[in-house]
Coordinates of C-alpha atoms and ligand atoms in Angstrom, one line a residue:
M829 CA 0.0 0.0 0.0
I830 CA 1.1 3.6 -0.6
Q831 CA 1.2 5.9 2.4
T832 CA -0.6 9.3 1.9
K833 CA -0.7 12.4 3.9
G834 CA -3.8 14.6 3.6
Y835 CA -6.0 17.0 5.4
A836 CA -9.5 15.9 6.6
T837 CA -12.4 17.1 8.5
H838 CA -14.2 14.6 10.7
D839 CA -17.5 16.5 11.2
K840 CA -19.4 19.3 9.7
N841 CA -18.3 21.7 12.4
A842 CA -14.7 20.4 12.8
K843 CA -11.5 22.0 11.6
F844 CA -9.2 20.4 9.0
V845 CA -6.5 18.3 10.6
P846 CA -3.6 16.2 9.2
F847 CA -4.9 12.8 8.2
E848 CA -2.7 9.8 7.1
F849 CA -4.2 7.0 5.1
E850 CA -3.3 4.4 2.5
R851 CA -3.9 4.2 -1.2
R852 CA -3.8 1.0 -3.2
D853 CA -0.6 -0.2 -4.8
V854 CA -0.1 0.9 -8.4
G855 CA -1.8 -1.8 -10.5
S856 CA -1.0 -2.7 -14.2
N857 CA -3.3 0.1 -15.5
D858 CA -2.7 2.6 -12.7
I859 CA -0.6 5.7 -12.4
L860 CA 0.7 7.3 -9.2
I861 CA 0.4 11.1 -9.3
D862 CA 2.4 13.2 -6.9
I863 CA -0.1 16.0 -6.3
E864 CA 1.2 19.6 -6.7
Y865 CA -1.9 21.6 -6.5
A866 CA -5.6 21.1 -5.4
G867 CA -8.2 23.8 -6.1
I868 CA -10.9 24.6 -3.5
C869 CA -14.3 24.2 -5.3
H870 CA -17.4 25.4 -3.5
S871 CA -18.6 21.8 -3.7
D872 CA -15.8 21.0 -1.3
I873 CA -17.3 23.5 1.2
H874 CA -20.9 22.2 0.7
T875 CA -19.6 18.7 1.3
A876 CA -17.3 19.4 4.3
K877 CA -20.2 21.2 6.0
N878 CA -22.7 18.5 4.9
E879 CA -24.9 21.1 3.3
W880 CA -26.2 18.5 0.8
E881 CA -27.2 16.1 3.6
A882 CA -30.7 15.4 2.2
M883 CA -29.4 14.4 -1.3
M884 CA -25.8 13.3 -0.8
P885 CA -24.7 13.0 2.9
T886 CA -21.0 13.4 3.5
M887 CA -18.9 10.4 4.4
Y888 CA -16.5 11.5 7.2
P889 CA -13.7 11.8 7.5
V890 CA -13.6 13.7 4.2
V891 CA -10.5 14.7 2.4
P892 CA -12.0 17.1 -0.2
G893 CA -10.3 18.1 -3.5
H894 CA -11.3 17.3 -7.1
E895 CA -9.3 19.9 -8.9
I896 CA -6.0 18.0 -8.9
V897 CA -2.9 18.5 -10.9
G898 CA 0.5 16.8 -10.4
R899 CA 3.3 14.8 -11.9
V900 CA 3.3 11.1 -12.7
S901 CA 5.8 9.3 -10.5
Q902 CA 5.0 5.7 -11.2
V903 CA 3.2 3.8 -14.0
G904 CA 1.8 0.3 -14.1
D905 CA 3.2 -2.2 -16.7
A906 CA 0.2 -1.9 -19.0
V907 CA -0.1 1.9 -19.0
T908 CA 0.2 3.5 -22.4
K909 CA -1.1 7.2 -22.1
F910 CA 1.4 8.4 -19.4
S911 CA 5.1 8.2 -18.6
V912 CA 6.9 9.1 -15.5
G913 CA 7.3 12.9 -15.3
D914 CA 4.2 13.7 -17.3
V915 CA 1.8 16.3 -15.9
A916 CA -1.6 14.7 -15.2
G917 CA -4.9 15.9 -13.8
I918 CA -7.8 14.3 -11.8
G919 CA -11.3 15.7 -11.8
C920 CA -14.5 14.8 -9.9
F921 CA -14.5 11.0 -10.4
V922 CA -11.8 8.3 -10.5
D923 CA -13.6 5.3 -11.8
S924 CA -17.0 4.0 -13.1
C925 CA -18.4 0.6 -14.3
R926 CA -17.0 1.1 -17.9
E927 CA -19.9 -1.1 -19.3
C928 CA -23.1 0.9 -19.1
S929 CA -24.2 3.1 -22.0
P930 CA -23.3 6.4 -20.2
C931 CA -19.8 5.0 -19.5
K932 CA -19.4 3.8 -23.1
D933 CA -20.7 7.2 -24.4
G934 CA -18.2 9.2 -22.4
F935 CA -20.7 10.4 -19.7
E936 CA -19.0 8.5 -16.9
Q937 CA -20.3 11.0 -14.4
F938 CA -23.7 9.4 -15.0
C939 CA -22.6 5.7 -14.7
Y940 CA -25.7 3.6 -14.0
K941 CA -23.8 1.9 -11.2
G942 CA -22.7 5.2 -9.7
A943 CA -19.3 6.6 -10.6
A944 CA -16.5 6.5 -7.9
Y945 CA -16.4 10.1 -7.0
T946 CA -13.0 11.5 -6.1
Y947 CA -13.9 12.0 -2.4
S948 CA -16.7 11.4 0.0
G949 CA -17.6 8.3 -1.9
T950 CA -16.3 4.7 -2.5
Y951 CA -14.4 3.0 -5.2
M952 CA -16.3 0.6 -7.4
D953 CA -16.0 -2.2 -4.7
R954 CA -18.4 0.1 -2.8
V955 CA -16.4 -0.4 0.4
T956 CA -13.1 1.4 0.1
P957 CA -13.6 5.1 0.8
T958 CA -12.2 7.7 -1.7
Y959 CA -10.1 10.5 -0.4
G960 CA -9.5 13.6 -2.5
G961 CA -6.8 16.0 -3.5
Y962 CA -6.0 17.8 -0.3
S963 CA -3.3 15.2 -0.1
N964 CA 0.1 14.4 -1.5
N965 CA -0.7 11.6 -4.0
Y966 CA -3.4 9.7 -5.8
V967 CA -3.4 6.3 -7.5
I968 CA -5.8 6.2 -10.5
D969 CA -6.5 4.1 -13.5
E970 CA -4.9 5.9 -16.4
N971 CA -8.2 6.0 -18.3
Y972 CA -9.7 8.3 -15.6
A973 CA -6.7 10.7 -15.5
L974 CA -6.4 13.7 -17.8
K975 CA -3.4 14.6 -19.9
V976 CA -2.2 18.2 -19.3
K977 CA -0.2 19.8 -22.1
A978 CA 0.5 23.0 -20.2
E979 CA 3.8 23.5 -18.5
G980 CA 4.8 26.5 -16.4
D981 CA 2.2 27.6 -13.8
L982 CA 0.3 24.4 -12.9
A983 CA -1.6 26.1 -10.1
G984 CA -3.8 27.8 -12.6
V985 CA -4.5 24.5 -14.4
A986 CA -5.9 22.6 -11.3
P987 CA -9.3 24.5 -11.3
L988 CA -9.9 23.4 -14.9
M989 CA -10.6 19.9 -13.7
C990 CA -13.9 21.0 -12.2
A991 CA -14.6 24.7 -12.7
G992 CA -13.3 24.5 -16.3
I993 CA -15.3 21.5 -17.4
T994 CA -18.4 22.5 -15.5
T995 CA -18.6 25.7 -17.5
Y996 CA -17.2 24.5 -20.8
S997 CA -19.6 21.6 -21.1
P998 CA -22.9 23.6 -21.1
L999 CA -21.4 26.4 -23.2
R1000 CA -20.4 23.8 -25.8
R1001 CA -23.6 21.7 -25.6
F1002 CA -25.8 24.7 -26.3
G1003 CA -23.6 26.0 -29.1
V1004 CA -22.5 29.3 -27.6
G1005 CA -20.6 31.3 -30.2
P1006 CA -20.2 34.6 -32.1
G1007 CA -23.3 36.8 -32.3
Q1008 CA -24.8 35.5 -29.1
N1009 CA -25.5 37.3 -25.9
V1010 CA -24.4 35.2 -23.0
G1011 CA -24.8 35.9 -19.3
I1012 CA -22.7 34.4 -16.5
V1013 CA -24.3 34.7 -13.1
G1014 CA -21.9 34.8 -10.1
L1015 CA -18.2 35.7 -10.6
G1016 CA -16.5 33.1 -8.5
G1017 CA -14.4 30.0 -9.4
L1018 CA -16.9 28.7 -11.9
G1019 CA -18.1 32.1 -13.1
H1020 CA -14.7 33.4 -14.0
M1021 CA -13.9 30.3 -16.0
G1022 CA -17.2 30.6 -17.7
V1023 CA -16.4 34.2 -18.7
K1024 CA -13.0 33.2 -20.1
I1025 CA -14.3 30.2 -22.1
A1026 CA -17.5 32.0 -23.4
V1027 CA -15.3 34.9 -24.6
A1028 CA -12.9 32.5 -26.3
M1029 CA -15.9 30.9 -28.0
G1030 CA -16.7 34.4 -29.4
A1031 CA -19.8 35.3 -27.4
N1032 CA -20.8 38.8 -26.2
V1033 CA -20.5 38.2 -22.4
T1034 CA -22.3 39.9 -19.5
V1035 CA -21.4 39.2 -15.9
F1036 CA -24.3 39.3 -13.3
S1037 CA -22.8 39.9 -9.9
T1038 CA -23.7 40.9 -6.4
S1039 CA -20.2 42.4 -5.9
P1040 CA -19.7 45.8 -7.5
S1041 CA -16.0 45.6 -6.6
K1042 CA -15.5 42.9 -9.3
E1043 CA -16.4 45.0 -12.3
A1044 CA -12.8 45.8 -13.3
D1045 CA -11.8 42.2 -12.9
A1046 CA -14.8 41.0 -15.0
K1047 CA -13.7 43.4 -17.8
A1048 CA -10.0 42.2 -17.5
L1049 CA -11.3 38.6 -17.8
G1050 CA -12.8 39.6 -21.1
A1051 CA -16.4 40.3 -20.2
H1052 CA -18.1 43.0 -22.3
H1053 CA -20.7 44.1 -19.7
F1054 CA -21.1 44.0 -16.0
V1055 CA -24.4 44.2 -14.1
V1056 CA -24.8 44.6 -10.4
T1057 CA -27.8 42.4 -9.5
S1058 CA -28.7 43.8 -6.1
D1059 CA -30.7 46.6 -7.7
P1060 CA -33.5 45.1 -9.9
A1061 CA -33.6 48.3 -11.9
N1062 CA -30.3 47.3 -13.5
L1063 CA -32.0 44.2 -14.9
A1064 CA -35.2 45.6 -16.2
P1065 CA -33.8 47.1 -19.5
L1066 CA -32.2 43.7 -20.3
A1067 CA -35.4 41.6 -20.3
G1068 CA -35.7 39.3 -23.3
T1069 CA -32.2 40.0 -24.6
F1070 CA -30.1 36.9 -23.8
N1071 CA -29.6 33.7 -25.9
F1072 CA -28.0 31.8 -23.0
I1073 CA -27.4 32.3 -19.3
L1074 CA -25.2 30.1 -17.0
D1075 CA -26.1 30.3 -13.3
T1076 CA -23.1 29.4 -11.1
V1077 CA -24.4 30.8 -7.8
S1078 CA -23.7 28.7 -4.7
A1079 CA -26.3 30.3 -2.4
D1080 CA -30.0 30.5 -2.4
H1081 CA -31.3 33.0 -4.9
D1082 CA -34.2 33.7 -7.3
V1083 CA -33.7 32.2 -10.8
N1084 CA -36.8 33.8 -12.2
M1085 CA -35.2 37.1 -12.6
Y1086 CA -32.7 35.6 -15.0
I1087 CA -35.2 33.5 -16.9
N1088 CA -36.9 36.9 -17.5
L1089 CA -33.7 38.0 -19.3
L1090 CA -33.9 35.2 -21.8
G1091 CA -35.1 35.9 -25.3
I1092 CA -37.5 33.6 -27.3
R1093 CA -36.1 30.1 -27.2
G1094 CA -33.3 31.1 -24.9
T1095 CA -31.7 28.7 -22.5
M1096 CA -30.6 29.0 -18.9
V1097 CA -28.4 26.3 -17.4
V1098 CA -28.0 26.0 -13.6
V1099 CA -24.7 24.5 -12.4
G1100 CA -24.6 26.0 -8.9
V1101 CA -26.1 23.8 -6.2
P1102 CA -27.6 26.1 -3.5
P1103 CA -28.7 24.1 -0.4
S1104 CA -32.5 24.9 -0.8
P1105 CA -34.8 24.1 -3.8
N1106 CA -35.7 26.8 -6.2
T1107 CA -39.2 28.0 -7.1
V1108 CA -39.7 28.5 -10.8
H1109 CA -42.7 30.3 -12.3
S1110 CA -44.0 28.4 -15.3
F1111 CA -45.2 31.6 -17.0
G1112 CA -41.6 32.8 -17.2
L1113 CA -40.7 29.7 -19.2
I1114 CA -43.7 29.2 -21.4
F1115 CA -43.9 32.7 -22.7
G1116 CA -41.0 32.5 -25.1
N1117 CA -40.5 28.7 -25.3
K1118 CA -37.6 29.0 -22.9
T1119 CA -35.4 26.1 -21.6
L1120 CA -34.2 25.7 -18.1
A1121 CA -31.5 23.0 -17.9
G1122 CA -28.9 21.5 -15.6
S1123 CA -25.4 20.3 -16.2
L1124 CA -23.0 18.2 -14.1
I1125 CA -19.2 18.5 -14.7
G1126 CA -18.3 16.5 -17.9
G1127 CA -17.1 13.0 -18.9
I1128 CA -13.5 12.1 -19.6
P1129 CA -13.5 12.8 -23.4
E1130 CA -15.1 16.2 -23.0
T1131 CA -12.8 17.1 -20.1
Q1132 CA -9.8 16.3 -22.3
E1133 CA -11.4 18.4 -25.1
M1134 CA -11.8 21.3 -22.6
L1135 CA -8.1 21.0 -21.4
D1136 CA -7.0 21.1 -25.0
F1137 CA -9.3 24.0 -25.8
C1138 CA -7.9 26.0 -22.8
A1139 CA -4.3 25.1 -23.7
D1140 CA -4.9 26.3 -27.3
H1141 CA -6.5 29.6 -26.1
G1142 CA -4.0 30.2 -23.3
I1143 CA -6.7 29.9 -20.6
T1144 CA -6.0 29.0 -17.0
S1145 CA -7.7 30.0 -13.8
D1146 CA -6.8 33.1 -11.8
V1147 CA -5.7 31.7 -8.5
E1148 CA -4.6 32.6 -5.0
V1149 CA -2.1 29.9 -3.8
I1150 CA -2.4 28.9 -0.2
K1151 CA -0.9 26.5 2.3
P1152 CA -3.1 23.8 4.0
D1153 CA -3.2 25.8 7.3
Y1154 CA -5.2 28.4 5.4
I1155 CA -8.1 26.0 4.3
E1156 CA -10.6 27.3 6.9
T1157 CA -9.9 30.9 6.1
A1158 CA -10.1 30.2 2.4
Y1159 CA -13.5 28.5 3.0
D1160 CA -14.8 31.5 5.0
R1161 CA -13.5 34.0 2.3
T1162 CA -15.1 31.9 -0.5
I1163 CA -18.4 31.9 1.3
K1164 CA -18.2 35.7 1.5
S1165 CA -17.5 35.8 -2.3
D1166 CA -14.0 37.1 -1.4
V1167 CA -12.0 35.0 -3.7
R1168 CA -10.2 36.1 -6.9
Y1169 CA -11.0 33.7 -8.3
R1170 CA -10.0 30.3 -7.0
F1171 CA -8.0 29.2 -3.9
V1172 CA -5.5 26.5 -4.8
I1173 CA -3.6 24.6 -2.1
D1174 CA 0.1 24.0 -2.7
M1175 CA 0.4 20.3 -1.8
K1176 CA 4.0 20.0 -3.0
N1177 CA 5.3 21.4 0.3
A1178 CA 2.5 20.2 2.5
Ligands
NAP1482 P1 -17.7 30.3 -5.6 O1 -16.3 30.5 -6.1 O2 -18.0 30.5 -4.2 O3 -18.6 31.3 -6.5 C1 -20.0 31.5 -6.3 C2 -20.4 32.9 -6.7 O4 -21.8 33.0 -6.5 C3 -19.8 34.0 -5.8 O5 -18.5 34.3 -6.1 C4 -20.7 35.1 -5.9 O6 -20.4 35.8 -7.1 C5 -22.1 34.4 -6.1 N1 -22.9 34.4 -4.9 C6 -22.5 33.9 -3.7 N2 -23.5 34.1 -2.8 C7 -24.5 34.7 -3.4 C8 -25.8 35.1 -3.1 N3 -26.3 35.0 -1.8 N4 -26.6 35.6 -4.0 C9 -26.2 35.8 -5.3 N5 -24.9 35.4 -5.7 C10 -24.1 34.9 -4.8 O7 -18.3 28.9 -6.0 P2 -17.9 27.9 -7.2 O8 -16.8 27.0 -6.8 O9 -17.8 28.7 -8.4 O10 -19.2 27.0 -7.2 C11 -20.5 27.5 -7.5 C12 -21.6 26.5 -7.3 O11 -21.5 25.5 -8.3 C13 -21.5 25.7 -6.0 O12 -22.8 25.6 -5.5 C14 -20.9 24.4 -6.4 O13 -21.2 23.4 -5.5 C15 -21.5 24.2 -7.7 N6 -20.8 23.3 -8.6 C16 -21.5 22.6 -9.5 C17 -20.9 21.7 -10.4 C18 -21.7 21.0 -11.4 O14 -21.1 20.1 -12.0 N7 -22.9 21.3 -11.6 C19 -19.5 21.7 -10.4 C20 -18.7 22.5 -9.5 C21 -19.4 23.3 -8.6 P3 -20.6 37.5 -7.1 O15 -19.7 38.0 -6.0 O16 -20.2 37.8 -8.5 O17 -22.1 37.7 -6.9
ZN1483 ZN1 -16.0 21.1 -8.1
ZN1484 ZN1 -21.1 2.8 -16.0

């Protein structure tokens, strides 16, 4: 077995503490990744605090982290995609059944048997717990690891593994491109990636934010317009003008005000997972044949496509690199929308 050092929380109110555990030995098809950086996704926070208890209760102790990048330090004898020294990434799942139609079609996140999520879950034996990227290594089947072309600043690459694919996938699925008005709601980890990717796809991008202080950043990220949502008067003139809106907000909020901004046959996709259910008024959808949809991360082929797209367009995440002893403060600041725009834990020196 491989000894691993990580950081875990044992209860929804507990602090993160050092946590040592074992990962499986490197099998024929496995690679061992020495983790360099792990992003802090708001899903880590929802999970550590058990905010999704009703739908997905947290398995404690939990070592979060599903935005992982590092270097391959060992390969199994049947591995073909990776060599020792390569940069590799891990996203939100590390295995699936490989036989059902979603797995065969590249939608492993929807595996009928339940994918093995990177943390707060189990491997496919349904017994062994998975521990995530707030740790110094990970053993993974090569088919569930991502190839990373980028060299240089790997800290900015880590968040692509979740924030990047979660925004790329719906933008691609609904054909966002030149000539379209696209709204991104919430300028956090997901939102700032959504802006960069939608701009690279050629769209005219508007950021909807509760934080007036983020306007200059939004423009620097490439957004064309910035709207402060706390005053409804700012939204009224925009009614019916958007082709596509991506809602990344992590907290309870009213989606109807954004549905109202969609034009005829416009689409709004929710990717944020606030703790409480939303109330949607049917009138807002039926007048205009509008679509309200959801999207969950992306499968391995599309995640690789996103990484290649980002490498080709020079897109990485804007990050604040921290040490593990800052995790709680980073969580508190993220909850207060005080992150520009992703905290990434340096695990090289942890
Ligand atoms: P984040 O970095 O905390 O960003 C969320 C943003 O939402 C904040 O920066 C803030 O932007 C806005 N916001 C926060 N509180 C708000 C409130 N009360 N009202 C209105 N807006 C508010 O979080 P993230 O990591 O991007 O994740 C966002 C959500 O997506 C989380 O719920 C996460 O669990 C979920 N998620 C889903 C998937 C998926 O596959 N569907 C994948 C990853 C994450 P402004 O300051 O600009 O208002
Ligand atoms: Zn995530
Ligand atoms: Zn499957």
